Coordinates of C-alpha atoms in Angstrom, one line a residue:
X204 CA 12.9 -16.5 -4.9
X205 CA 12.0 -19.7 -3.0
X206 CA 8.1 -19.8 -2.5
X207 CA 5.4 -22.7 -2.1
X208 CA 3.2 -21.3 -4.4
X209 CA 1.6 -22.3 -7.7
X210 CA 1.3 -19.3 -10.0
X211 CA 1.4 -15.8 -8.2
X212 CA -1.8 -14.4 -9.6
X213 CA -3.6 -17.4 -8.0
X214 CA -2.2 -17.0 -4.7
X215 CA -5.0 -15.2 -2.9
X216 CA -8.2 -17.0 -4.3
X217 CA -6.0 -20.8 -3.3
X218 CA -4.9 -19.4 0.5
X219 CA -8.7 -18.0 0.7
X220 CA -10.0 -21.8 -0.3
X221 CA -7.6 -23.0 2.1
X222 CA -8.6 -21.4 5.0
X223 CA -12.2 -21.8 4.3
X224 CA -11.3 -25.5 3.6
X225 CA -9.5 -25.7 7.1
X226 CA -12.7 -24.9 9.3
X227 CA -15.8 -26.0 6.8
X228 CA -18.1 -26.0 9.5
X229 CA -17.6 -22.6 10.6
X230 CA -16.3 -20.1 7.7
X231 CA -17.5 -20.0 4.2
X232 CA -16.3 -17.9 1.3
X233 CA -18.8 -15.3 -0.8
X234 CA -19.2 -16.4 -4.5
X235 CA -16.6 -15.1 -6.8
X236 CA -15.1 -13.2 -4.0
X237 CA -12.1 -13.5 -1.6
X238 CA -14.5 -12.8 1.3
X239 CA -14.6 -15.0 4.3
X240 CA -17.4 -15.0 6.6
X241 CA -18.4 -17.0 9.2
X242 CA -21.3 -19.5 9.7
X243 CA -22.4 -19.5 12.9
X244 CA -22.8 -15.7 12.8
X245 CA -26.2 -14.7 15.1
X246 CA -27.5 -12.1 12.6
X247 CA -29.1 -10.3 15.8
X248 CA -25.7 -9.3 16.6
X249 CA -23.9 -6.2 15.0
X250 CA -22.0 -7.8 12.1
X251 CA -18.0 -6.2 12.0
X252 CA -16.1 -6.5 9.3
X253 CA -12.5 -5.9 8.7
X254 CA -9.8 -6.5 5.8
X255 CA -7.2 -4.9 3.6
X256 CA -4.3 -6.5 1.3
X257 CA -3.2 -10.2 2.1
X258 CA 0.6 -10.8 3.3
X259 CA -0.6 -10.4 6.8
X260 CA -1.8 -13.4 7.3
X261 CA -3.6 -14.4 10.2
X262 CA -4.6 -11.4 9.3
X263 CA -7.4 -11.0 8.6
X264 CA -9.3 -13.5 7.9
X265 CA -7.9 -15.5 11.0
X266 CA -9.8 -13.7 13.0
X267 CA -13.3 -14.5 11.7
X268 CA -15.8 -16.4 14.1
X269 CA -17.6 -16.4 17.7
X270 CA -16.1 -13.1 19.7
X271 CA -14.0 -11.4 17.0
X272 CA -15.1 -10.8 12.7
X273 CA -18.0 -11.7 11.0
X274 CA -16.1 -11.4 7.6
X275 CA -13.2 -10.7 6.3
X276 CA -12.4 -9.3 2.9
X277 CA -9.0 -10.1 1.3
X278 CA -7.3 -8.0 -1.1
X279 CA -4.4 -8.4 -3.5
X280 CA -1.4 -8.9 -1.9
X281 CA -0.6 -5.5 -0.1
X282 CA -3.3 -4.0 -2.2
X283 CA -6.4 -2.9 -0.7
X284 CA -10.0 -4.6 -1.6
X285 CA -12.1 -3.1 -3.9
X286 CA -15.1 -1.3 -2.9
X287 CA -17.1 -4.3 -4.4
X288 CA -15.6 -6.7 -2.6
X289 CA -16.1 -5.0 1.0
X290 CA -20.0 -4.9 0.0
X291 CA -20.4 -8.1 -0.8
X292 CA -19.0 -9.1 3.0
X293 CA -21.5 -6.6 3.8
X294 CA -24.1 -8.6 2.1
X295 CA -23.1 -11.4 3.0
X296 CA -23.6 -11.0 6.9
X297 CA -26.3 -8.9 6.4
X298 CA -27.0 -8.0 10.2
X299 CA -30.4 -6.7 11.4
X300 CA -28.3 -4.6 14.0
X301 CA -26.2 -2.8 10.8
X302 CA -22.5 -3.3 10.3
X303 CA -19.4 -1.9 11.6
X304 CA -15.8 -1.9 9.3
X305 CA -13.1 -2.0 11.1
X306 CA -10.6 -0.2 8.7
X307 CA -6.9 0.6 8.8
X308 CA -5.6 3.7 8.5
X309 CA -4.0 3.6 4.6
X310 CA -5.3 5.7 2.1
X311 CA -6.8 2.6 -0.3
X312 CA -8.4 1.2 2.7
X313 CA -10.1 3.9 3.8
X314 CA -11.3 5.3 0.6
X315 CA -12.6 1.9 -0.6
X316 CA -14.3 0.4 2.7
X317 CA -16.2 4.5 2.8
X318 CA -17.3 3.9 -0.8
X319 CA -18.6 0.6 -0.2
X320 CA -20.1 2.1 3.1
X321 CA -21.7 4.5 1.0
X322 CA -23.0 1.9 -1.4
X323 CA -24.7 0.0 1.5
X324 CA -26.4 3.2 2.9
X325 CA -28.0 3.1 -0.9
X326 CA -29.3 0.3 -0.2
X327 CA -31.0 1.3 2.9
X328 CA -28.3 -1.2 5.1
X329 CA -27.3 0.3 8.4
X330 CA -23.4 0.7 8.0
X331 CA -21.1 2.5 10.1
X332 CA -16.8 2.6 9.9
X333 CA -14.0 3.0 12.5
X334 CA -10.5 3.9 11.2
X335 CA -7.5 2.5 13.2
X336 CA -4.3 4.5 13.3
X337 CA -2.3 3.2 16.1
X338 CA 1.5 3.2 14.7
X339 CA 2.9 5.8 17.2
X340 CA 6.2 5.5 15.2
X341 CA 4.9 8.3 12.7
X342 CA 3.3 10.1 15.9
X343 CA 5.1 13.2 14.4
X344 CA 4.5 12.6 11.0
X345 CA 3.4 15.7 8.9
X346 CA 1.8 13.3 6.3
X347 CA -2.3 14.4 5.6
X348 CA -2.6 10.5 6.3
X349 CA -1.3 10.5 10.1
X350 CA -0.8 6.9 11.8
X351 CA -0.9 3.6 9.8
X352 CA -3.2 0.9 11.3
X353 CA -1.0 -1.9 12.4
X354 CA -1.0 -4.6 14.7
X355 CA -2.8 -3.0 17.5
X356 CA -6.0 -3.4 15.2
X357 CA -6.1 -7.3 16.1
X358 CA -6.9 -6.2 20.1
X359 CA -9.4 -3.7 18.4
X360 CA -11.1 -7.1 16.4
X361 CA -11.1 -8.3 20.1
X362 CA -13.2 -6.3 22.5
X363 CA -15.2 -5.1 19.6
X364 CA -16.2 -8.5 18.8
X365 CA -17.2 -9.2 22.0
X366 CA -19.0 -6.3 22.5
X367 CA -20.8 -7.0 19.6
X368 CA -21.2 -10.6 20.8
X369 CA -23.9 -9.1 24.1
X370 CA -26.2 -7.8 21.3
X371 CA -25.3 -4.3 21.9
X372 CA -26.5 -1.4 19.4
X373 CA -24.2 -0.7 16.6
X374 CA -24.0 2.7 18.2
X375 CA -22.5 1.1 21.5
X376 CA -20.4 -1.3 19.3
X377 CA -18.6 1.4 17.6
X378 CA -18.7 3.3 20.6
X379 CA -16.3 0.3 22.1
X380 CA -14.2 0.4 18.8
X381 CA -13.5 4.1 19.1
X382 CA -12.5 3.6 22.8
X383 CA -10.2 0.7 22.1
X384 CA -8.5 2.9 19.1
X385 CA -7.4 6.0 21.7
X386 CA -6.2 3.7 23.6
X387 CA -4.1 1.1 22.0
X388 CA -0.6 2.3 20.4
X389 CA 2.3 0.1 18.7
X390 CA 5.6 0.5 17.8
X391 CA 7.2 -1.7 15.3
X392 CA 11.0 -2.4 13.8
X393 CA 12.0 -4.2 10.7
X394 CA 15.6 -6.4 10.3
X395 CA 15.0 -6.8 6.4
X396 CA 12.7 -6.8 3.7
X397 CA 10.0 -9.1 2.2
X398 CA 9.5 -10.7 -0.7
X399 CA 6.3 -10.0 -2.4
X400 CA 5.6 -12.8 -4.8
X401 CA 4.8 -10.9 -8.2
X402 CA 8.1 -8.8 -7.4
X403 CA 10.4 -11.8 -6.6
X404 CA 13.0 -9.8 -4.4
X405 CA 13.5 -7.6 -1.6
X406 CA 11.5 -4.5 -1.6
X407 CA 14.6 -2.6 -0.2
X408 CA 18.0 -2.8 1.5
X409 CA 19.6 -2.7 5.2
X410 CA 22.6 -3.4 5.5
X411 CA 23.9 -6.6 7.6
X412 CA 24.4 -4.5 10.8
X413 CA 21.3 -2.2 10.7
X414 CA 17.2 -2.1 12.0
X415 CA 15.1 0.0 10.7
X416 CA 12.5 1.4 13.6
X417 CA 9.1 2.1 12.8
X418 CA 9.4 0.0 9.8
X419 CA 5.6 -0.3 8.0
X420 CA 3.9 -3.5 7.4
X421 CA 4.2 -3.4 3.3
X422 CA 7.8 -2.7 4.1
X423 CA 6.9 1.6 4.1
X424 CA 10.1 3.4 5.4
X425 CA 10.3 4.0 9.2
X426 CA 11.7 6.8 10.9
X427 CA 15.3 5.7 11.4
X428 CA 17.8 3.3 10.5
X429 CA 20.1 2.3 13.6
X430 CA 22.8 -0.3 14.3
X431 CA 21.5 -3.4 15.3
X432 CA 21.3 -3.9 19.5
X433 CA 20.8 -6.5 22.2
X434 CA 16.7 -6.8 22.2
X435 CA 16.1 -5.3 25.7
X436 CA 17.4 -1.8 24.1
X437 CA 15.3 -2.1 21.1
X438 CA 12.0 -2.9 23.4
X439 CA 13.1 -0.3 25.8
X440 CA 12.3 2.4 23.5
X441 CA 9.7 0.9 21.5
X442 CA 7.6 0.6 25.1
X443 CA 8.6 3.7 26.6
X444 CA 6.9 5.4 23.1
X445 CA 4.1 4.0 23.4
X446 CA 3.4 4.3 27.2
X447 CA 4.2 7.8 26.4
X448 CA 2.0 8.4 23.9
X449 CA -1.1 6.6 25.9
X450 CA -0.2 8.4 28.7
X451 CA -0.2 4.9 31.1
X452 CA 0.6 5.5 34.7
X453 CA 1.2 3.9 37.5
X454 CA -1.4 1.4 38.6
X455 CA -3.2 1.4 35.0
X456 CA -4.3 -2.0 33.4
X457 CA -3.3 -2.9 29.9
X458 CA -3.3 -5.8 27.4
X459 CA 0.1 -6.6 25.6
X460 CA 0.8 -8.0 22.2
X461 CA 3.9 -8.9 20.9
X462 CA 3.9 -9.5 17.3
X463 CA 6.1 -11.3 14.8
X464 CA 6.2 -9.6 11.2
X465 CA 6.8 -13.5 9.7
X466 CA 10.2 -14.4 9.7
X467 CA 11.0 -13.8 13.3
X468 CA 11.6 -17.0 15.6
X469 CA 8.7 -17.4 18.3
X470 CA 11.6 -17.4 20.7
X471 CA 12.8 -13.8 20.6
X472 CA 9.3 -12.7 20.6
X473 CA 9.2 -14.5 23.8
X474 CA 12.6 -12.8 25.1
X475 CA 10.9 -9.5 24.3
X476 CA 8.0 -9.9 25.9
X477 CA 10.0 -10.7 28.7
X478 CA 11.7 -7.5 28.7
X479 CA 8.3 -5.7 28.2
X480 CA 7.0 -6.9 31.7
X481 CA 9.9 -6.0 33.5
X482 CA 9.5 -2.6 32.0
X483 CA 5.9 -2.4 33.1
X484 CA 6.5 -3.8 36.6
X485 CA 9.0 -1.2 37.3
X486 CA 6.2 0.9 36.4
X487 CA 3.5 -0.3 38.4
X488 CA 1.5 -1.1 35.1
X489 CA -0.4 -4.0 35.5
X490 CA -0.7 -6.7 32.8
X491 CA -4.4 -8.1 32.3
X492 CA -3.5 -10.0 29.0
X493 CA -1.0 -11.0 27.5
X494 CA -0.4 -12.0 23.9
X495 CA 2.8 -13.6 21.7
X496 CA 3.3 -15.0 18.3
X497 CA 2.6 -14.1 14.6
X498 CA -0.8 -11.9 15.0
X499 CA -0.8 -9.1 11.9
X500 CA 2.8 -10.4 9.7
X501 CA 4.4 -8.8 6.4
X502 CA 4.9 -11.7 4.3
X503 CA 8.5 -12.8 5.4
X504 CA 9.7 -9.7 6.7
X505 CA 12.1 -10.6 10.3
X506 CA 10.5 -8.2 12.3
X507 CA 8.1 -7.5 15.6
X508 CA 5.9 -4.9 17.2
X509 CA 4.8 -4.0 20.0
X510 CA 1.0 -3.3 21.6
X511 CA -0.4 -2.0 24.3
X512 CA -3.8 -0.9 25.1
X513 CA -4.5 0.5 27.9
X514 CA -7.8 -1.1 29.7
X515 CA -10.7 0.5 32.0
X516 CA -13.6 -1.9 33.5
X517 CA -15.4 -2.2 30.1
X518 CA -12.2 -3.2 28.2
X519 CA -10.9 -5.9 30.9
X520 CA -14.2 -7.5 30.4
X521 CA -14.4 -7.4 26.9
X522 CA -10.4 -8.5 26.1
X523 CA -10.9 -11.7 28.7
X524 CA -14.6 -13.0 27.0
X525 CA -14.2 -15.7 25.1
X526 CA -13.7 -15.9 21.4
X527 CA -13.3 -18.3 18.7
X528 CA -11.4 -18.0 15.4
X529 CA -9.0 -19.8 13.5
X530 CA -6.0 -17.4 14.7
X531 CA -7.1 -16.5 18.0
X532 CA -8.6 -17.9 21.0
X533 CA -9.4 -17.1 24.3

């Protein structure tokens, strides 16, 4: 295992100093906690907070500052945050319009951003959750869990941090959230494994020739293995299931994002996403936004998914306003 790290159990607290370290002026970090949050956070705004296990990076905490996260709470690496941790980014924005989490749909998550809700209600704080599940891979999974949250949650981050951003109610705010969850969906496929650090090898095995579709971002198993294909097939199906499962039609508005997983070269993201509006076009499903490159990653897992969310009025506006962050700007 080649890695430019120092030792692994530092790993998270050095990239969290880093990032803070890269945009002093805008992002701090909470005292004895890998929490990022930003400073120039209007605290007559709804604060919204998001986070899970690190390995995703940008993810999350690229995606604190003007439009998009107010803080974002880091984990071990693919290990969710501790219900502490999520309450002291709750404290640390401390909104006088309450907070929303933004939280994606794995068990740890969920159970540890609820608690730490719950802790903040305690405390008299106005606290509210959304739960992302937009992996329509596992649409016909008969798991009690459902969906995994995945990429799609970045264009979530999006419109809800803008909505946030016109000093709506948290009520409206989360209102936006929910709309933007029923109506993104993603679809993701896997060429190999990562390395997690404290492991030091591949979590599992593909052979030379195969893809694994629907392929988790901790490396969970997908839903098939298949030979390995030109791109266009590949992105053929992976859009056709998720326009499927939204139910676009003809003449509907959506935002793409095409996402690298870590490894995967900016350049066949780009011939994918090129396939993806030929697909739409045929279709008479117009593209509002578009969006390439390494958005919610695995480590080093050679990879990509796919996004779409499909857009009424309220969403156009909100995906288009401008936003600010380390990771993503508009």
């Amino acid at each position: 295992m080649k890695k430019l790290i120092n030792k692994v159990e530092n790993i998270v607290e050095e990239m969290v100093q880093g990032i803070v370290d890269s945009a002093p002026d805008k992002l701090a970090k909470v005292d004895n906690y890998n929490v990022i949050y930003s400073k120039t956070f209007n605290k007559n705004n709804v604060a919204l907070i998001s986070g899970g296990g690190s390995g995703h990076e940008p993810a999350h905490a690229g995606y604190v500052g003007d439009g998009m996260l107010t803080a974002a709470v880091a984990g071990s690496i693919f290990t969710s945050p501790t219900p502490d941790m999520v309450q002291a980014a709750i404290n640390a924005c401390d909104s006088q319009k309450g907070t929303l989490l933004i939280i994606k749909n794995y068990t740890g998550d969920v159970m540890n951003f609820q608690m730490a809700a719950d802790m903040a209600k305690m405390e008299n704080k106005n606290v509210d959750y959304v739960i992302v599940a937009d992996d329509v891979s596992l649409i016909h999974n008969k798991a009690d869990t459902g969906m995994r949250g995945i990429a799609g949650t970045v264009l979530v981050h999006k419109v809800t941090g803008a909505k946030a951003q016109t000093g709506a109610s948290l009520a409206e705010v989360k209102a936006v959230a929910e709309k933007a969850i029923k109506n993104v969906g993603t679809y993701g496929l896997g060429l190999d494994a990562c390395i997690v650090p404290a492991i030091g090898h591949k979590g599992f095995t593909l052979a030379d020739d195969e893809v694994e579709m629907g392929l988790g971002i901790h490396g969970e198993p997908g839903v098939k293995k298949v030979k390995i294909q030109p791109v266009d097939t590949f992105v053929t199906e992976m859009t056709e299931a998720i326009i499927e499962h939204l139910k676009i039609q003809a003449n509907d508005k959506v935002a793409v994002l095409v996402n690298g997983l870590g490894a995967t070269p900016t350049m066949e993201l780009y011939i994918a996403n090129r396939k993806i509006h030929e697909i739409l076009k045929t279709k008479n499903i117009n593209i509002v936004s578009n969006f390439v490159g390494n958005y919610m990653t695995a480590i080093d897992m050679p990879g990509m998914s796919i996004s779409l969310m499909k857009l009424d009025d309220e969403l156009i506006e909100l995906i288009k306003a401008s936003s600010d962050t380390l990771a993503f700007k508009v």
